[in-house]
PDB file of C-alpha atoms in Angstrom:
ATOM      1  CA  MET A   1     197.546 -82.472  85.331  1.00 61.00           C
ATOM      2  CA  SER A   2     195.377 -83.484  88.237  1.00 80.00           C
ATOM      3  CA  LEU A   3     195.576 -82.144  91.760  1.00 86.00           C
ATOM      4  CA  VAL A   4     196.667 -84.467  94.540  1.00 91.00           C
ATOM      5  CA  LEU A   5     193.722 -83.589  96.757  1.00 91.00           C
ATOM      6  CA  ASP A   6     190.744 -85.900  96.241  1.00 92.00           C
ATOM      7  CA  PRO A   7     188.127 -84.354  93.866  1.00 90.00           C
ATOM      8  CA  ALA A   8     185.447 -84.641  96.562  1.00 92.00           C
ATOM      9  CA  ALA A   9     187.643 -82.626  98.938  1.00 92.00           C
ATOM     10  CA  GLN A  10     188.314 -80.086  96.180  1.00 92.00           C
ATOM     11  CA  ASP A  11     184.555 -79.713  95.728  1.00 90.00           C
ATOM     12  CA  LEU A  12     184.003 -79.341  99.482  1.00 91.00           C
ATOM     13  CA  LEU A  13     186.627 -76.635  99.831  1.00 93.00           C
ATOM     14  CA  PHE A  14     186.220 -74.774  96.536  1.00 92.00           C
ATOM     15  CA  ARG A  15     183.988 -75.802  93.632  1.00 91.00           C
ATOM     16  CA  GLU A  16     180.768 -76.541  95.532  1.00 91.00           C
ATOM     17  CA  ALA A  17     181.355 -74.165  98.450  1.00 90.00           C
ATOM     18  CA  ARG A  18     179.694 -70.776  98.448  1.00 91.00           C
ATOM     19  CA  THR A  19     178.872 -68.063 100.929  1.00 92.00           C
ATOM     20  CA  ALA A  20     176.035 -69.303 103.122  1.00 93.00           C
ATOM     21  CA  ASN A  21     173.174 -66.924 103.812  1.00 93.00           C
ATOM     22  CA  ALA A  22     171.005 -69.203 105.966  1.00 93.00           C
ATOM     23  CA  PHE A  23     171.797 -71.907 108.501  1.00 95.00           C
ATOM     24  CA  THR A  24     170.105 -74.689 110.423  1.00 96.00           C
ATOM     25  CA  ASP A  25     169.877 -74.280 114.192  1.00 94.00           C
ATOM     26  CA  GLU A  26     172.444 -77.029 114.843  1.00 97.00           C
ATOM     27  CA  PRO A  27     175.038 -75.544 117.216  1.00 97.00           C
ATOM     28  CA  VAL A  28     178.717 -75.111 116.381  1.00 98.00           C
ATOM     29  CA  THR A  29     180.738 -76.456 119.285  1.00 97.00           C
ATOM     30  CA  ASP A  30     183.914 -75.130 120.853  1.00 96.00           C
ATOM     31  CA  GLU A  31     185.530 -78.424 119.827  1.00 97.00           C
ATOM     32  CA  GLN A  32     184.695 -77.739 116.181  1.00 98.00           C
ATOM     33  CA  VAL A  33     186.143 -74.236 116.419  1.00 98.00           C
ATOM     34  CA  GLN A  34     189.286 -75.615 118.047  1.00 97.00           C
ATOM     35  CA  ALA A  35     189.653 -78.216 115.285  1.00 97.00           C
ATOM     36  CA  ILE A  36     189.261 -75.518 112.632  1.00 98.00           C
ATOM     37  CA  TYR A  37     191.903 -73.360 114.253  1.00 98.00           C
ATOM     38  CA  ASP A  38     194.245 -76.316 114.778  1.00 97.00           C
ATOM     39  CA  LEU A  39     194.168 -76.809 111.004  1.00 97.00           C
ATOM     40  CA  VAL A  40     194.309 -73.253 109.701  1.00 97.00           C
ATOM     41  CA  LYS A  41     197.034 -72.034 112.057  1.00 98.00           C
ATOM     42  CA  TYR A  42     199.521 -73.748 109.740  1.00 98.00           C
ATOM     43  CA  GLY A  43     198.744 -71.455 106.799  1.00 98.00           C
ATOM     44  CA  PRO A  44     201.754 -69.274 105.983  1.00 98.00           C
ATOM     45  CA  THR A  45     202.129 -65.632 106.970  1.00 98.00           C
ATOM     46  CA  ALA A  46     205.143 -63.355 106.510  1.00 97.00           C
ATOM     47  CA  PHE A  47     207.629 -63.825 109.353  1.00 97.00           C
ATOM     48  CA  ASN A  48     205.083 -66.272 110.806  1.00 97.00           C
ATOM     49  CA  GLN A  49     203.463 -63.183 112.308  1.00 97.00           C
ATOM     50  CA  SER A  50     200.000 -64.798 112.680  1.00 98.00           C
ATOM     51  CA  PRO A  51     198.101 -61.547 113.379  1.00 98.00           C
ATOM     52  CA  LEU A  52     194.557 -62.920 113.021  1.00 98.00           C
ATOM     53  CA  ARG A  53     192.429 -62.757 116.159  1.00 98.00           C
ATOM     54  CA  ILE A  54     189.016 -64.425 116.420  1.00 98.00           C
ATOM     55  CA  THR A  55     186.237 -63.152 118.670  1.00 98.00           C
ATOM     56  CA  LEU A  56     183.387 -65.662 118.984  1.00 98.00           C
ATOM     57  CA  VAL A  57     179.986 -64.081 119.528  1.00 98.00           C
ATOM     58  CA  ARG A  58     177.907 -66.659 121.400  1.00 95.00           C
ATOM     59  CA  SER A  59     175.759 -64.922 124.012  1.00 95.00           C
ATOM     60  CA  ARG A  60     172.370 -63.460 123.121  1.00 94.00           C
ATOM     61  CA  GLU A  61     173.387 -60.083 124.555  1.00 97.00           C
ATOM     62  CA  ALA A  62     176.610 -59.931 122.498  1.00 97.00           C
ATOM     63  CA  ARG A  63     174.742 -61.052 119.374  1.00 97.00           C
ATOM     64  CA  GLU A  64     172.216 -58.237 119.786  1.00 97.00           C
ATOM     65  CA  ARG A  65     175.049 -55.735 120.170  1.00 98.00           C
ATOM     66  CA  LEU A  66     176.713 -57.027 117.001  1.00 98.00           C
ATOM     67  CA  VAL A  67     173.536 -57.099 114.907  1.00 98.00           C
ATOM     68  CA  GLN A  68     173.085 -53.370 115.537  1.00 98.00           C
ATOM     69  CA  HIS A  69     176.349 -52.732 113.668  1.00 98.00           C
ATOM     70  CA  MET A  70     175.584 -54.971 110.683  1.00 98.00           C
ATOM     71  CA  ALA A  71     174.282 -53.591 107.381  1.00 98.00           C
ATOM     72  CA  GLU A  72     170.513 -53.954 107.157  1.00 97.00           C
ATOM     73  CA  GLY A  73     170.639 -56.896 104.738  1.00 96.00           C
ATOM     74  CA  ASN A  74     173.136 -58.737 106.928  1.00 97.00           C
ATOM     75  CA  GLN A  75     171.284 -58.318 110.220  1.00 97.00           C
ATOM     76  CA  PRO A  76     168.923 -61.326 109.875  1.00 96.00           C
ATOM     77  CA  LYS A  77     171.793 -63.602 108.815  1.00 95.00           C
ATOM     78  CA  THR A  78     173.909 -62.627 111.804  1.00 97.00           C
ATOM     79  CA  ALA A  79     170.972 -62.776 114.202  1.00 96.00           C
ATOM     80  CA  SER A  80     170.115 -66.354 113.225  1.00 94.00           C
ATOM     81  CA  ALA A  81     173.497 -67.995 112.561  1.00 96.00           C
ATOM     82  CA  PRO A  82     174.494 -70.672 115.114  1.00 97.00           C
ATOM     83  CA  LEU A  83     177.887 -69.001 115.623  1.00 98.00           C
ATOM     84  CA  VAL A  84     179.364 -65.683 114.566  1.00 98.00           C
ATOM     85  CA  ALA A  85     183.076 -64.842 114.526  1.00 98.00           C
ATOM     86  CA  ILE A  86     184.568 -61.381 114.310  1.00 98.00           C
ATOM     87  CA  LEU A  87     187.925 -61.675 112.566  1.00 98.00           C
ATOM     88  CA  SER A  88     190.402 -58.920 113.305  1.00 98.00           C
ATOM     89  CA  ALA A  89     194.040 -57.996 112.773  1.00 98.00           C
ATOM     90  CA  ASP A  90     196.171 -57.567 115.868  1.00 98.00           C
ATOM     91  CA  ASN A  91     198.351 -54.525 115.228  1.00 98.00           C
ATOM     92  CA  GLU A  92     200.545 -55.500 118.163  1.00 98.00           C
ATOM     93  CA  PHE A  93     201.288 -58.957 116.712  1.00 98.00           C
ATOM     94  CA  HIS A  94     205.003 -58.172 116.888  1.00 96.00           C
ATOM     95  CA  GLU A  95     204.985 -58.840 120.634  1.00 96.00           C
ATOM     96  CA  GLU A  96     204.564 -62.546 119.810  1.00 96.00           C
ATOM     97  CA  LEU A  97     207.327 -62.635 117.191  1.00 96.00           C
ATOM     98  CA  PRO A  98     210.166 -63.731 119.503  1.00 95.00           C
ATOM     99  CA  ALA A  99     208.174 -66.912 120.240  1.00 96.00           C
ATOM    100  CA  LEU A 100     206.809 -67.348 116.697  1.00 97.00           C
ATOM    101  CA  LEU A 101     210.121 -66.645 114.944  1.00 96.00           C
ATOM    102  CA  PRO A 102     212.735 -67.895 117.439  1.00 96.00           C
ATOM    103  CA  HIS A 103     215.517 -68.085 114.835  1.00 95.00           C
ATOM    104  CA  PHE A 104     215.106 -64.351 114.067  1.00 94.00           C
ATOM    105  CA  PRO A 105     213.857 -62.624 117.255  1.00 86.00           C
ATOM    106  CA  GLN A 106     215.270 -59.269 116.170  1.00 93.00           C
ATOM    107  CA  ALA A 107     212.573 -59.081 113.453  1.00 94.00           C
ATOM    108  CA  LYS A 108     210.250 -57.594 116.071  1.00 94.00           C
ATOM    109  CA  ASP A 109     212.277 -54.405 116.351  1.00 94.00           C
ATOM    110  CA  LEU A 110     214.030 -54.463 112.992  1.00 94.00           C
ATOM    111  CA  PHE A 111     210.880 -54.510 110.826  1.00 96.00           C
ATOM    112  CA  PHE A 112     207.909 -53.805 113.086  1.00 96.00           C
ATOM    113  CA  ALA A 113     208.967 -51.149 115.600  1.00 95.00           C
ATOM    114  CA  GLU A 114     206.757 -48.534 113.913  1.00 96.00           C
ATOM    115  CA  ARG A 115     202.965 -48.770 114.129  1.00 96.00           C
ATOM    116  CA  PRO A 116     202.265 -48.005 110.414  1.00 97.00           C
ATOM    117  CA  ALA A 117     204.497 -50.910 109.339  1.00 96.00           C
ATOM    118  CA  ARG A 118     202.688 -53.218 111.757  1.00 97.00           C
ATOM    119  CA  GLU A 119     199.246 -52.100 110.601  1.00 97.00           C
ATOM    120  CA  GLY A 120     200.067 -52.788 106.949  1.00 97.00           C
ATOM    121  CA  ALA A 121     201.596 -56.167 107.702  1.00 98.00           C
ATOM    122  CA  ALA A 122     198.787 -57.124 110.077  1.00 98.00           C
ATOM    123  CA  ALA A 123     196.071 -56.221 107.555  1.00 98.00           C
ATOM    124  CA  LEU A 124     197.633 -58.272 104.756  1.00 98.00           C
ATOM    125  CA  ASN A 125     198.572 -61.313 106.795  1.00 98.00           C
ATOM    126  CA  ALA A 126     195.378 -61.432 108.857  1.00 98.00           C
ATOM    127  CA  ALA A 127     193.431 -61.282 105.578  1.00 98.00           C
ATOM    128  CA  LEU A 128     195.394 -64.327 104.420  1.00 98.00           C
ATOM    129  CA  GLN A 129     194.530 -66.074 107.664  1.00 98.00           C
ATOM    130  CA  ALA A 130     190.877 -65.080 107.308  1.00 98.00           C
ATOM    131  CA  ALA A 131     190.829 -66.893 103.962  1.00 98.00           C
ATOM    132  CA  TYR A 132     192.410 -69.938 105.608  1.00 98.00           C
ATOM    133  CA  PHE A 133     189.740 -69.720 108.309  1.00 98.00           C
ATOM    134  CA  ILE A 134     186.931 -69.809 105.742  1.00 98.00           C
ATOM    135  CA  ILE A 135     188.506 -72.862 104.080  1.00 98.00           C
ATOM    136  CA  GLY A 136     188.928 -74.458 107.523  1.00 98.00           C
ATOM    137  CA  VAL A 137     185.242 -73.952 108.282  1.00 98.00           C
ATOM    138  CA  ARG A 138     184.448 -75.736 105.014  1.00 97.00           C
ATOM    139  CA  ALA A 139     186.923 -78.522 105.830  1.00 97.00           C
ATOM    140  CA  ALA A 140     184.962 -79.087 109.059  1.00 96.00           C
ATOM    141  CA  GLY A 141     181.840 -79.734 106.987  1.00 95.00           C
ATOM    142  CA  LEU A 142     180.318 -76.398 107.951  1.00 97.00           C
ATOM    143  CA  ALA A 143     179.440 -73.362 105.873  1.00 96.00           C
ATOM    144  CA  ALA A 144     180.809 -69.854 106.229  1.00 97.00           C
ATOM    145  CA  GLY A 145     179.060 -66.588 105.519  1.00 97.00           C
ATOM    146  CA  PRO A 146     181.834 -63.973 105.486  1.00 98.00           C
ATOM    147  CA  MET A 147     180.657 -60.356 105.370  1.00 97.00           C
ATOM    148  CA  THR A 148     182.232 -56.912 105.298  1.00 97.00           C
ATOM    149  CA  GLY A 149     178.902 -55.083 105.339  1.00 97.00           C
ATOM    150  CA  PHE A 150     179.033 -53.608 108.839  1.00 98.00           C
ATOM    151  CA  ASP A 151     180.094 -50.519 110.757  1.00 98.00           C
ATOM    152  CA  PHE A 152     183.798 -51.206 111.247  1.00 98.00           C
ATOM    153  CA  ALA A 153     184.311 -48.425 113.793  1.00 98.00           C
ATOM    154  CA  GLY A 154     181.242 -49.522 115.741  1.00 98.00           C
ATOM    155  CA  VAL A 155     182.338 -53.166 115.867  1.00 98.00           C
ATOM    156  CA  GLN A 156     185.836 -52.154 116.921  1.00 98.00           C
ATOM    157  CA  LYS A 157     184.506 -49.966 119.723  1.00 97.00           C
ATOM    158  CA  GLU A 158     181.945 -52.548 120.868  1.00 97.00           C
ATOM    159  CA  PHE A 159     184.075 -55.700 120.774  1.00 98.00           C
ATOM    160  CA  LEU A 160     187.752 -54.883 120.228  1.00 98.00           C
ATOM    161  CA  ASP A 161     190.252 -52.212 121.212  1.00 97.00           C
ATOM    162  CA  GLY A 162     192.487 -49.725 119.467  1.00 96.00           C
ATOM    163  CA  ASP A 163     195.083 -52.391 118.744  1.00 97.00           C
ATOM    164  CA  HIS A 164     192.688 -54.647 116.801  1.00 98.00           C
ATOM    165  CA  THR A 165     191.248 -53.764 113.394  1.00 98.00           C
ATOM    166  CA  PRO A 166     188.110 -55.655 112.329  1.00 98.00           C
ATOM    167  CA  LEU A 167     188.371 -57.397 108.959  1.00 98.00           C
ATOM    168  CA  MET A 168     185.123 -59.309 108.570  1.00 98.00           C
ATOM    169  CA  VAL A 169     182.264 -60.969 110.350  1.00 98.00           C
ATOM    170  CA  VAL A 170     181.764 -64.663 109.559  1.00 98.00           C
ATOM    171  CA  ASN A 171     178.504 -66.494 110.199  1.00 98.00           C
ATOM    172  CA  ILE A 172     179.167 -70.214 110.742  1.00 98.00           C
ATOM    173  CA  GLY A 173     176.975 -73.290 110.819  1.00 97.00           C
ATOM    174  CA  ARG A 174     175.335 -76.064 108.839  1.00 96.00           C
ATOM    175  CA  PRO A 175     173.794 -74.599 105.710  1.00 95.00           C
ATOM    176  CA  ALA A 176     170.020 -74.476 105.494  1.00 93.00           C
ATOM    177  CA  GLU A 177     168.272 -75.787 102.405  1.00 90.00           C
ATOM    178  CA  ASP A 178     167.967 -72.300 100.918  1.00 89.00           C
ATOM    179  CA  ALA A 179     171.428 -71.121 101.991  1.00 91.00           C
ATOM    180  CA  TRP A 180     172.919 -70.336  98.598  1.00 89.00           C
ATOM    181  CA  PHE A 181     172.590 -67.630  96.013  1.00 90.00           C
ATOM    182  CA  PRO A 182     173.319 -68.800  92.436  1.00 89.00           C
ATOM    183  CA  ARG A 183     177.014 -69.189  91.684  1.00 90.00           C
ATOM    184  CA  SER A 184     178.483 -65.969  90.274  1.00 92.00           C
ATOM    185  CA  PRO A 185     180.834 -66.133  87.267  1.00 94.00           C
ATOM    186  CA  ARG A 186     184.579 -66.456  87.721  1.00 94.00           C
ATOM    187  CA  LEU A 187     187.440 -65.192  85.573  1.00 96.00           C
ATOM    188  CA  GLU A 188     189.212 -67.720  83.366  1.00 96.00           C
ATOM    189  CA  ALA A 189     192.923 -68.445  83.687  1.00 96.00           C
ATOM    190  CA  ASP A 190     193.828 -66.449  80.558  1.00 95.00           C
ATOM    191  CA  GLN A 191     192.197 -63.381  82.134  1.00 96.00           C
ATOM    192  CA  VAL A 192     194.286 -63.673  85.284  1.00 97.00           C
ATOM    193  CA  ILE A 193     197.592 -65.388  84.521  1.00 97.00           C
ATOM    194  CA  THR A 194     200.343 -63.608  82.623  1.00 96.00           C
ATOM    195  CA  THR A 195     203.676 -65.150  81.749  1.00 96.00           C
ATOM    196  CA  VAL A 196     206.657 -62.846  81.320  1.00 96.00           C
TER     197      VAL A 196
END
């Protein structure tokens, strides 16, 4: 069985795409970021909770502050990427639920009145949205360099607040010629899929 999506698009989004480690100096525009978000916002989340929040790090001063919190091996990548996004989970996402889930506004208080329930839901669903975001960056013809090698508490204190939990930092731009590490192996279907 073949997939409906054109093979070239499949390659762009999955087979040929890898984590970029180096970028050209071509800027990433606000219009490109808006187009990416306008696509990925349609990815599903439970109760349409949409807890992902994106902090764009554009200024030199903000970039220097962020680089200090990156793991040593990630510092040069983050310092030189055309655009860096901090992806976080909004643990107060439930405040938006009456607008996002108008047919079930009581979900806000019925399921998410307690902070621990919100934190668990926000972490899972924002992680889903972070994956959509990476695919959206690829769909825009750009490359993404997602990283979790950083001081989470430091990034939260420097850029976020107590209601937002950092998930990852994503470097974004056009890939440089030497952007890619060799492709790592993947598991085969029979190692992953079980039928019961």
